[in-house]
């Protein structure tokens, strides 16, 4: 998050409206919170939602391998692993947790993209 924030901050800092705010005598803190932060929050939000999806998949993968959350606590990875032996007769035991995992991660990523579309000031201009 730091690299993205720093890169976006440096990029925004060179824009003309920041120079105009400095010429008007705005303090650095006020420029950061009023001008720069609203213009970079969308990028940070998208990265955060992508990371949430990544960590959900990571937990499910570790649970599938037996290295994640230990039984009796339910985890989608361990549910998929436990149904692996019954794939020919009871395919839904593994398939349904996999589909639920897919839908959850996809919906979190789409939520992040939707929030970016709402919050990105560059998209509001179009």
mmCIF file of N, CA and C in Angstrom:
data_model
loop_
_atom_site.group_PDB
_atom_site.id
_atom_site.type_symbol
_atom_site.label_atom_id
_atom_site.label_comp_id
_atom_site.label_asym_id
_atom_site.label_seq_id
_atom_site.Cartn_x
_atom_site.Cartn_y
_atom_site.Cartn_z
ATOM 1 N N UNK A 1 0.815 -1.190 0.000
ATOM 2 C CA UNK A 1 0.000 0.000 0.000
ATOM 3 C C UNK A 1 0.867 1.266 0.000
ATOM 4 N N UNK A 2 2.015 1.170 0.657
ATOM 5 C CA UNK A 2 2.869 2.343 0.768
ATOM 6 C C UNK A 2 3.416 2.763 -0.591
ATOM 7 N N UNK A 3 3.871 1.792 -1.377
ATOM 8 C CA UNK A 3 4.416 2.125 -2.698
ATOM 9 C C UNK A 3 3.364 2.775 -3.588
ATOM 10 N N UNK A 4 2.182 2.191 -3.579
ATOM 11 C CA UNK A 4 1.103 2.752 -4.392
ATOM 12 C C UNK A 4 0.754 4.163 -3.918
ATOM 13 N N UNK A 5 0.620 4.329 -2.613
ATOM 14 C CA UNK A 5 0.283 5.648 -2.065
ATOM 15 C C UNK A 5 1.361 6.672 -2.391
ATOM 16 N N UNK A 6 2.599 6.268 -2.246
ATOM 17 C CA UNK A 6 3.706 7.186 -2.523
ATOM 18 C C UNK A 6 3.742 7.564 -3.999
ATOM 19 N N UNK A 7 3.599 6.581 -4.869
ATOM 20 C CA UNK A 7 3.611 6.855 -6.303
ATOM 21 C C UNK A 7 2.469 7.759 -6.730
ATOM 22 N N UNK A 8 1.285 7.472 -6.220
ATOM 23 C CA UNK A 8 0.127 8.313 -6.542
ATOM 24 C C UNK A 8 0.298 9.722 -5.974
ATOM 25 N N UNK A 9 0.852 9.800 -4.768
ATOM 26 C CA UNK A 9 1.065 11.103 -4.130
ATOM 27 C C UNK A 9 2.053 11.937 -4.940
ATOM 28 N N UNK A 10 3.137 11.317 -5.389
ATOM 29 C CA UNK A 10 4.125 12.044 -6.195
ATOM 30 C C UNK A 10 3.509 12.483 -7.518
ATOM 31 N N UNK A 11 2.705 11.612 -8.109
ATOM 32 C CA UNK A 11 2.053 11.943 -9.376
ATOM 33 C C UNK A 11 1.085 13.115 -9.211
ATOM 34 N N UNK A 12 0.301 13.085 -8.158
ATOM 35 C CA UNK A 12 -0.678 14.155 -7.927
ATOM 36 C C UNK A 12 -0.005 15.461 -7.518
ATOM 37 N N UNK A 13 1.138 15.347 -6.846
ATOM 38 C CA UNK A 13 1.824 16.530 -6.338
ATOM 39 C C UNK A 13 2.326 17.437 -7.460
ATOM 40 N N UNK A 14 2.511 16.870 -8.651
ATOM 41 C CA UNK A 14 3.023 17.663 -9.773
ATOM 42 C C UNK A 14 1.914 18.329 -10.582
ATOM 43 N N UNK A 15 0.674 18.104 -10.212
ATOM 44 C CA UNK A 15 -0.450 18.666 -10.973
ATOM 45 C C UNK A 15 -0.603 20.160 -10.687
ATOM 46 N N UNK A 16 -1.286 20.826 -11.597
ATOM 47 C CA UNK A 16 -1.421 22.286 -11.510
ATOM 48 C C UNK A 16 -2.283 22.740 -10.335
ATOM 49 N N UNK A 17 -3.301 21.968 -9.982
ATOM 50 C CA UNK A 17 -4.173 22.407 -8.887
ATOM 51 C C UNK A 17 -3.448 22.398 -7.544
ATOM 52 N N UNK A 18 -2.405 21.569 -7.407
ATOM 53 C CA UNK A 18 -1.608 21.583 -6.177
ATOM 54 C C UNK A 18 -0.768 22.863 -6.136
ATOM 55 N N UNK A 19 -0.197 23.216 -7.279
ATOM 56 C CA UNK A 19 0.564 24.465 -7.348
ATOM 57 C C UNK A 19 -0.339 25.669 -7.066
ATOM 58 N N UNK A 20 -1.572 25.610 -7.553
ATOM 59 C CA UNK A 20 -2.517 26.701 -7.299
ATOM 60 C C UNK A 20 -2.856 26.795 -5.816
ATOM 61 N N UNK A 21 -3.041 25.646 -5.162
ATOM 62 C CA UNK A 21 -3.337 25.649 -3.726
ATOM 63 C C UNK A 21 -2.153 26.187 -2.937
ATOM 64 N N UNK A 22 -0.938 25.828 -3.353
ATOM 65 C CA UNK A 22 0.251 26.356 -2.678
ATOM 66 C C UNK A 22 0.370 27.864 -2.894
ATOM 67 N N UNK A 23 0.018 28.317 -4.090
ATOM 68 C CA UNK A 23 0.083 29.753 -4.375
ATOM 69 C C UNK A 23 -0.935 30.535 -3.549
ATOM 70 N N UNK A 24 -2.049 29.880 -3.214
ATOM 71 C CA UNK A 24 -3.065 30.523 -2.381
ATOM 72 C C UNK A 24 -2.698 30.509 -0.903
ATOM 73 N N UNK A 25 -1.591 29.832 -0.556
ATOM 74 C CA UNK A 25 -1.129 29.824 0.821
ATOM 75 C C UNK A 25 -1.690 28.702 1.673
ATOM 76 N N UNK A 26 -2.219 27.660 1.059
ATOM 77 C CA UNK A 26 -2.737 26.511 1.818
ATOM 78 C C UNK A 26 -1.576 25.783 2.497
ATOM 79 N N UNK A 27 -1.821 25.252 3.695
ATOM 80 C CA UNK A 27 -0.786 24.487 4.391
ATOM 81 C C UNK A 27 -0.637 23.112 3.739
ATOM 82 N N UNK A 28 0.507 22.479 3.991
ATOM 83 C CA UNK A 28 0.767 21.167 3.391
ATOM 84 C C UNK A 28 -0.253 20.127 3.848
ATOM 85 N N UNK A 29 -0.622 20.159 5.121
ATOM 86 C CA UNK A 29 -1.598 19.200 5.653
ATOM 87 C C UNK A 29 -2.947 19.390 4.978
ATOM 88 N N UNK A 30 -3.350 20.631 4.811
ATOM 89 C CA UNK A 30 -4.633 20.917 4.165
ATOM 90 C C UNK A 30 -4.616 20.478 2.704
ATOM 91 N N UNK A 31 -3.498 20.673 2.025
ATOM 92 C CA UNK A 31 -3.382 20.233 0.632
ATOM 93 C C UNK A 31 -3.467 18.715 0.548
ATOM 94 N N UNK A 32 -2.815 18.031 1.481
ATOM 95 C CA UNK A 32 -2.847 16.563 1.467
ATOM 96 C C UNK A 32 -4.270 16.065 1.664
ATOM 97 N N UNK A 33 -4.972 16.580 2.673
ATOM 98 C CA UNK A 33 -6.296 16.050 2.991
ATOM 99 C C UNK A 33 -7.409 16.567 2.088
ATOM 100 N N UNK A 34 -7.278 17.773 1.556
ATOM 101 C CA UNK A 34 -8.341 18.326 0.705
ATOM 102 C C UNK A 34 -8.135 18.071 -0.776
ATOM 103 N N UNK A 35 -6.892 18.010 -1.211
ATOM 104 C CA UNK A 35 -6.621 17.927 -2.642
ATOM 105 C C UNK A 35 -6.078 16.565 -3.075
ATOM 106 N N UNK A 36 -5.062 16.075 -2.381
ATOM 107 C CA UNK A 36 -4.379 14.863 -2.843
ATOM 108 C C UNK A 36 -5.118 13.601 -2.433
ATOM 109 N N UNK A 37 -5.466 13.471 -1.163
ATOM 110 C CA UNK A 37 -6.088 12.236 -0.673
ATOM 111 C C UNK A 37 -7.379 11.862 -1.396
ATOM 112 N N UNK A 38 -8.294 12.794 -1.656
ATOM 113 C CA UNK A 38 -9.492 12.404 -2.407
ATOM 114 C C UNK A 38 -9.191 11.895 -3.819
ATOM 115 N N UNK A 39 -8.051 12.272 -4.368
ATOM 116 C CA UNK A 39 -7.701 11.842 -5.715
ATOM 117 C C UNK A 39 -6.930 10.529 -5.760
ATOM 118 N N UNK A 40 -6.441 10.039 -4.607
ATOM 119 C CA UNK A 40 -5.717 8.770 -4.622
ATOM 120 C C UNK A 40 -6.437 7.663 -3.861
ATOM 121 N N UNK A 41 -7.521 7.995 -3.159
ATOM 122 C CA UNK A 41 -8.197 6.995 -2.335
ATOM 123 C C UNK A 41 -8.780 5.862 -3.181
ATOM 124 N N UNK A 42 -9.184 6.139 -4.408
ATOM 125 C CA UNK A 42 -9.766 5.103 -5.255
ATOM 126 C C UNK A 42 -8.744 4.021 -5.585
ATOM 127 N N UNK A 43 -7.498 4.386 -5.824
ATOM 128 C CA UNK A 43 -6.460 3.399 -6.131
ATOM 129 C C UNK A 43 -6.168 2.521 -4.921
ATOM 130 N N UNK A 44 -6.118 3.130 -3.760
ATOM 131 C CA UNK A 44 -5.856 2.380 -2.532
ATOM 132 C C UNK A 44 -7.009 1.432 -2.240
ATOM 133 N N UNK A 45 -8.230 1.883 -2.482
ATOM 134 C CA UNK A 45 -9.412 1.056 -2.238
ATOM 135 C C UNK A 45 -9.445 -0.166 -3.151
ATOM 136 N N UNK A 46 -9.113 0.011 -4.412
ATOM 137 C CA UNK A 46 -9.085 -1.119 -5.343
ATOM 138 C C UNK A 46 -8.015 -2.115 -4.920
ATOM 139 N N UNK A 47 -6.843 -1.635 -4.544
ATOM 140 C CA UNK A 47 -5.786 -2.535 -4.095
ATOM 141 C C UNK A 47 -6.199 -3.273 -2.826
ATOM 142 N N UNK A 48 -6.879 -2.591 -1.914
ATOM 143 C CA UNK A 48 -7.321 -3.234 -0.674
ATOM 144 C C UNK A 48 -8.316 -4.354 -0.954
ATOM 145 N N UNK A 49 -9.261 -4.128 -1.855
ATOM 146 C CA UNK A 49 -10.230 -5.186 -2.156
ATOM 147 C C UNK A 49 -9.567 -6.344 -2.890
ATOM 148 N N UNK A 50 -8.589 -6.056 -3.732
ATOM 149 C CA UNK A 50 -7.853 -7.141 -4.382
ATOM 150 C C UNK A 50 -7.079 -7.960 -3.359
ATOM 151 N N UNK A 51 -6.509 -7.288 -2.381
ATOM 152 C CA UNK A 51 -5.764 -7.999 -1.340
ATOM 153 C C UNK A 51 -6.685 -8.852 -0.468
ATOM 154 N N UNK A 52 -7.889 -8.371 -0.197
ATOM 155 C CA UNK A 52 -8.844 -9.171 0.586
ATOM 156 C C UNK A 52 -9.143 -10.468 -0.153
ATOM 157 N N UNK A 53 -9.407 -10.380 -1.449
ATOM 158 C CA UNK A 53 -9.644 -11.577 -2.253
ATOM 159 C C UNK A 53 -8.443 -12.498 -2.265
ATOM 160 N N UNK A 54 -7.253 -11.918 -2.359
ATOM 161 C CA UNK A 54 -6.024 -12.706 -2.337
ATOM 162 C C UNK A 54 -5.893 -13.467 -1.021
ATOM 163 N N UNK A 55 -6.163 -12.814 0.091
ATOM 164 C CA UNK A 55 -6.015 -13.470 1.385
ATOM 165 C C UNK A 55 -7.086 -14.539 1.611
ATOM 166 N N UNK A 56 -8.267 -14.350 1.063
ATOM 167 C CA UNK A 56 -9.296 -15.391 1.157
ATOM 168 C C UNK A 56 -8.850 -16.631 0.394
ATOM 169 N N UNK A 57 -8.324 -16.438 -0.817
ATOM 170 C CA UNK A 57 -7.820 -17.559 -1.610
ATOM 171 C C UNK A 57 -6.624 -18.210 -0.919
ATOM 172 N N UNK A 58 -5.755 -17.415 -0.322
ATOM 173 C CA UNK A 58 -4.599 -17.946 0.397
ATOM 174 C C UNK A 58 -5.035 -18.817 1.567
ATOM 175 N N UNK A 59 -6.009 -18.345 2.332
ATOM 176 C CA UNK A 59 -6.501 -19.141 3.467
ATOM 177 C C UNK A 59 -7.133 -20.435 2.984
ATOM 178 N N UNK A 60 -7.913 -20.377 1.914
ATOM 179 C CA UNK A 60 -8.541 -21.583 1.385
ATOM 180 C C UNK A 60 -7.490 -22.561 0.870
ATOM 181 N N UNK A 61 -6.448 -22.053 0.243
ATOM 182 C CA UNK A 61 -5.381 -22.924 -0.260
ATOM 183 C C UNK A 61 -4.640 -23.601 0.883
ATOM 184 N N UNK A 62 -4.322 -22.837 1.909
ATOM 185 C CA UNK A 62 -3.634 -23.427 3.057
ATOM 186 C C UNK A 62 -4.524 -24.439 3.775
ATOM 187 N N UNK A 63 -5.809 -24.153 3.876
ATOM 188 C CA UNK A 63 -6.733 -25.104 4.502
ATOM 189 C C UNK A 63 -6.872 -26.362 3.654
ATOM 190 N N UNK A 64 -6.855 -26.215 2.342
ATOM 191 C CA UNK A 64 -6.918 -27.370 1.450
ATOM 192 C C UNK A 64 -5.714 -28.283 1.671
ATOM 193 N N UNK A 65 -4.548 -27.683 1.891
ATOM 194 C CA UNK A 65 -3.332 -28.465 2.123
ATOM 195 C C UNK A 65 -3.215 -28.966 3.555
ATOM 196 N N UNK A 66 -4.120 -28.539 4.433
ATOM 197 C CA UNK A 66 -4.071 -28.953 5.828
ATOM 198 C C UNK A 66 -3.201 -28.062 6.691
ATOM 199 N N UNK A 67 -2.793 -26.919 6.177
ATOM 200 C CA UNK A 67 -1.917 -26.008 6.909
ATOM 201 C C UNK A 67 -2.644 -24.777 7.431
ATOM 202 N N UNK A 68 -3.925 -24.665 7.151
ATOM 203 C CA UNK A 68 -4.693 -23.481 7.532
ATOM 204 C C UNK A 68 -5.423 -23.689 8.841
ATOM 205 N N UNK A 69 -6.656 -23.254 8.855
ATOM 206 C CA UNK A 69 -7.502 -23.373 10.037
ATOM 207 C C UNK A 69 -7.758 -24.851 10.313
ATOM 208 N N UNK A 70 -7.554 -25.244 11.547
ATOM 209 C CA UNK A 70 -7.667 -26.656 11.905
ATOM 210 C C UNK A 70 -9.099 -27.025 12.271
ATOM 211 N N UNK A 71 -9.503 -28.271 11.982
ATOM 212 C CA UNK A 71 -10.838 -28.735 12.370
ATOM 213 C C UNK A 71 -10.994 -28.663 13.879
ATOM 214 N N UNK A 72 -12.154 -28.466 14.373
ATOM 215 C CA UNK A 72 -13.492 -28.511 13.788
ATOM 216 C C UNK A 72 -13.962 -27.185 13.206
ATOM 217 N N UNK A 73 -13.107 -26.167 13.154
ATOM 218 C CA UNK A 73 -13.504 -24.895 12.556
ATOM 219 C C UNK A 73 -13.655 -25.075 11.050
ATOM 220 N N UNK A 74 -14.826 -24.732 10.500
ATOM 221 C CA UNK A 74 -15.018 -24.938 9.060
ATOM 222 C C UNK A 74 -14.228 -23.927 8.229
ATOM 223 N N UNK A 75 -13.675 -24.412 7.140
ATOM 224 C CA UNK A 75 -12.972 -23.561 6.175
ATOM 225 C C UNK A 75 -13.253 -24.126 4.793
ATOM 226 N N UNK A 76 -13.381 -23.248 3.812
ATOM 227 C CA UNK A 76 -13.739 -23.710 2.475
ATOM 228 C C UNK A 76 -12.673 -24.617 1.879
ATOM 229 N N UNK A 77 -11.421 -24.334 2.151
ATOM 230 C CA UNK A 77 -10.358 -25.190 1.629
ATOM 231 C C UNK A 77 -10.435 -26.598 2.181
ATOM 232 N N UNK A 78 -10.706 -26.726 3.473
ATOM 233 C CA UNK A 78 -10.822 -28.069 4.055
ATOM 234 C C UNK A 78 -12.099 -28.762 3.597
ATOM 235 N N UNK A 79 -13.163 -28.002 3.322
ATOM 236 C CA UNK A 79 -14.384 -28.606 2.772
ATOM 237 C C UNK A 79 -14.131 -29.158 1.372
ATOM 238 N N UNK A 80 -13.405 -28.408 0.567
ATOM 239 C CA UNK A 80 -13.078 -28.874 -0.781
ATOM 240 C C UNK A 80 -12.193 -30.108 -0.704
ATOM 241 N N UNK A 81 -11.240 -30.111 0.209
ATOM 242 C CA UNK A 81 -10.345 -31.255 0.362
ATOM 243 C C UNK A 81 -11.088 -32.485 0.862
ATOM 244 N N UNK A 82 -12.015 -32.311 1.795
ATOM 245 C CA UNK A 82 -12.737 -33.472 2.326
ATOM 246 C C UNK A 82 -13.666 -34.086 1.287
ATOM 247 N N UNK A 83 -14.170 -33.295 0.355
ATOM 248 C CA UNK A 83 -15.035 -33.829 -0.688
ATOM 249 C C UNK A 83 -14.288 -34.374 -1.888
ATOM 250 N N UNK A 84 -12.975 -34.232 -1.899
ATOM 251 C CA UNK A 84 -12.165 -34.688 -3.030
ATOM 252 C C UNK A 84 -12.262 -36.189 -3.240
ATOM 253 N N UNK A 85 -12.382 -36.942 -2.185
ATOM 254 C CA UNK A 85 -12.454 -38.404 -2.294
ATOM 255 C C UNK A 85 -13.794 -38.870 -2.868
ATOM 256 N N UNK A 86 -14.808 -38.020 -2.832
ATOM 257 C CA UNK A 86 -16.149 -38.409 -3.283
ATOM 258 C C UNK A 86 -16.554 -37.722 -4.585
ATOM 259 N N UNK A 87 -15.609 -37.296 -5.379
ATOM 260 C CA UNK A 87 -15.919 -36.524 -6.583
ATOM 261 C C UNK A 87 -16.763 -37.300 -7.591
ATOM 262 N N UNK A 88 -16.578 -38.600 -7.702
ATOM 263 C CA UNK A 88 -17.336 -39.375 -8.687
ATOM 264 C C UNK A 88 -18.777 -39.610 -8.252
ATOM 265 N N UNK A 89 -19.009 -39.770 -6.970
ATOM 266 C CA UNK A 89 -20.363 -40.068 -6.499
ATOM 267 C C UNK A 89 -21.091 -38.832 -5.965
ATOM 268 N N UNK A 90 -20.397 -37.994 -5.236
ATOM 269 C CA UNK A 90 -21.014 -36.799 -4.630
ATOM 270 C C UNK A 90 -20.190 -35.571 -5.000
ATOM 271 N N UNK A 91 -20.295 -35.159 -6.241
ATOM 272 C CA UNK A 91 -19.476 -34.065 -6.751
ATOM 273 C C UNK A 91 -19.771 -32.731 -6.073
ATOM 274 N N UNK A 92 -20.975 -32.558 -5.572
ATOM 275 C CA UNK A 92 -21.377 -31.275 -4.984
ATOM 276 C C UNK A 92 -20.684 -30.981 -3.656
ATOM 277 N N UNK A 93 -20.146 -32.014 -3.004
ATOM 278 C CA UNK A 93 -19.474 -31.803 -1.716
ATOM 279 C C UNK A 93 -18.250 -30.899 -1.889
ATOM 280 N N UNK A 94 -17.543 -31.050 -2.977
ATOM 281 C CA UNK A 94 -16.391 -30.180 -3.254
ATOM 282 C C UNK A 94 -16.748 -28.984 -4.122
ATOM 283 N N UNK A 95 -17.707 -29.170 -5.005
ATOM 284 C CA UNK A 95 -18.015 -28.129 -5.980
ATOM 285 C C UNK A 95 -18.693 -26.920 -5.339
ATOM 286 N N UNK A 96 -19.614 -27.133 -4.442
ATOM 287 C CA UNK A 96 -20.353 -26.008 -3.855
ATOM 288 C C UNK A 96 -19.468 -25.071 -3.024
ATOM 289 N N UNK A 97 -18.565 -25.583 -2.167
ATOM 290 C CA UNK A 97 -17.658 -24.641 -1.491
ATOM 291 C C UNK A 97 -16.740 -23.910 -2.473
ATOM 292 N N UNK A 98 -16.347 -24.586 -3.543
ATOM 293 C CA UNK A 98 -15.519 -23.934 -4.557
ATOM 294 C C UNK A 98 -16.267 -22.820 -5.265
ATOM 295 N N UNK A 99 -17.530 -23.065 -5.592
ATOM 296 C CA UNK A 99 -18.346 -22.033 -6.237
ATOM 297 C C UNK A 99 -18.592 -20.869 -5.272
ATOM 298 N N UNK A 100 -18.846 -21.183 -3.999
ATOM 299 C CA UNK A 100 -19.049 -20.121 -3.003
ATOM 300 C C UNK A 100 -17.790 -19.268 -2.853
ATOM 301 N N UNK A 101 -16.643 -19.907 -2.864
ATOM 302 C CA UNK A 101 -15.372 -19.192 -2.782
ATOM 303 C C UNK A 101 -15.177 -18.295 -4.003
ATOM 304 N N UNK A 102 -15.477 -18.814 -5.166
ATOM 305 C CA UNK A 102 -15.380 -18.042 -6.404
ATOM 306 C C UNK A 102 -16.307 -16.831 -6.378
ATOM 307 N N UNK A 103 -17.550 -17.045 -5.974
ATOM 308 C CA UNK A 103 -18.528 -15.953 -5.948
ATOM 309 C C UNK A 103 -18.121 -14.885 -4.931
ATOM 310 N N UNK A 104 -17.631 -15.303 -3.772
ATOM 311 C CA UNK A 104 -17.216 -14.338 -2.751
ATOM 312 C C UNK A 104 -16.066 -13.467 -3.239
ATOM 313 N N UNK A 105 -15.026 -14.086 -3.759
ATOM 314 C CA UNK A 105 -13.858 -13.319 -4.205
ATOM 315 C C UNK A 105 -14.217 -12.427 -5.390
ATOM 316 N N UNK A 106 -15.000 -12.943 -6.315
ATOM 317 C CA UNK A 106 -15.414 -12.144 -7.466
ATOM 318 C C UNK A 106 -16.271 -10.954 -7.039
ATOM 319 N N UNK A 107 -17.187 -11.176 -6.088
ATOM 320 C CA UNK A 107 -18.048 -10.071 -5.646
ATOM 321 C C UNK A 107 -17.256 -9.012 -4.882
ATOM 322 N N UNK A 108 -16.265 -9.415 -4.109
ATOM 323 C CA UNK A 108 -15.422 -8.435 -3.409
ATOM 324 C C UNK A 108 -14.638 -7.606 -4.417
ATOM 325 N N UNK A 109 -14.094 -8.257 -5.446
ATOM 326 C CA UNK A 109 -13.348 -7.515 -6.467
ATOM 327 C C UNK A 109 -14.253 -6.585 -7.261
ATOM 328 N N UNK A 110 -15.453 -7.038 -7.585
ATOM 329 C CA UNK A 110 -16.385 -6.175 -8.310
ATOM 330 C C UNK A 110 -16.861 -5.012 -7.444
ATOM 331 N N UNK A 111 -17.008 -5.244 -6.144
ATOM 332 C CA UNK A 111 -17.349 -4.165 -5.221
ATOM 333 C C UNK A 111 -16.256 -3.100 -5.213
ATOM 334 N N UNK A 112 -15.011 -3.532 -5.176
ATOM 335 C CA UNK A 112 -13.900 -2.587 -5.218
ATOM 336 C C UNK A 112 -13.872 -1.786 -6.506
ATOM 337 N N UNK A 113 -14.125 -2.453 -7.627
ATOM 338 C CA UNK A 113 -14.162 -1.742 -8.910
ATOM 339 C C UNK A 113 -15.331 -0.752 -8.957
ATOM 340 N N UNK A 114 -16.474 -1.151 -8.406
ATOM 341 C CA UNK A 114 -17.622 -0.247 -8.369
ATOM 342 C C UNK A 114 -17.364 0.965 -7.500
ATOM 343 N N UNK A 115 -16.730 0.753 -6.350
ATOM 344 C CA UNK A 115 -16.385 1.883 -5.487
ATOM 345 C C UNK A 115 -15.375 2.801 -6.163
ATOM 346 N N UNK A 116 -14.455 2.213 -6.918
ATOM 347 C CA UNK A 116 -13.502 3.037 -7.658
ATOM 348 C C UNK A 116 -14.223 3.895 -8.690
ATOM 349 N N UNK A 117 -15.190 3.298 -9.382
ATOM 350 C CA UNK A 117 -15.948 4.064 -10.373
ATOM 351 C C UNK A 117 -16.712 5.212 -9.733
ATOM 352 N N UNK A 118 -17.189 5.002 -8.516
ATOM 353 C CA UNK A 118 -17.932 6.053 -7.818
ATOM 354 C C UNK A 118 -16.994 7.133 -7.283
ATOM 355 N N UNK A 119 -15.846 6.719 -6.733
ATOM 356 C CA UNK A 119 -14.967 7.662 -6.041
ATOM 357 C C UNK A 119 -13.923 8.330 -6.924
ATOM 358 N N UNK A 120 -13.630 7.774 -8.090
ATOM 359 C CA UNK A 120 -12.563 8.319 -8.929
ATOM 360 C C UNK A 120 -13.008 9.637 -9.559
ATOM 361 N N UNK A 121 -12.374 10.738 -9.188
ATOM 362 C CA UNK A 121 -12.796 12.032 -9.746
ATOM 363 C C UNK A 121 -12.503 12.150 -11.242
ATOM 364 N N UNK A 122 -11.538 11.392 -11.736
ATOM 365 C CA UNK A 122 -11.230 11.447 -13.170
ATOM 366 C C UNK A 122 -12.348 10.845 -13.998
ATOM 367 N N UNK A 123 -13.054 9.855 -13.447
ATOM 368 C CA UNK A 123 -14.162 9.238 -14.171
ATOM 369 C C UNK A 123 -15.424 10.091 -14.108
ATOM 370 N N UNK A 124 -15.531 10.958 -13.104
ATOM 371 C CA UNK A 124 -16.707 11.823 -12.982
ATOM 372 C C UNK A 124 -16.734 12.897 -14.062
ATOM 373 N N UNK A 125 -15.579 13.199 -14.606
ATOM 374 C CA UNK A 125 -15.495 14.244 -15.624
ATOM 375 C C UNK A 125 -16.058 13.790 -16.962
ATOM 376 N N UNK A 126 -16.091 12.484 -17.189
ATOM 377 C CA UNK A 126 -16.541 11.966 -18.487
ATOM 378 C C UNK A 126 -18.030 11.841 -18.583
#
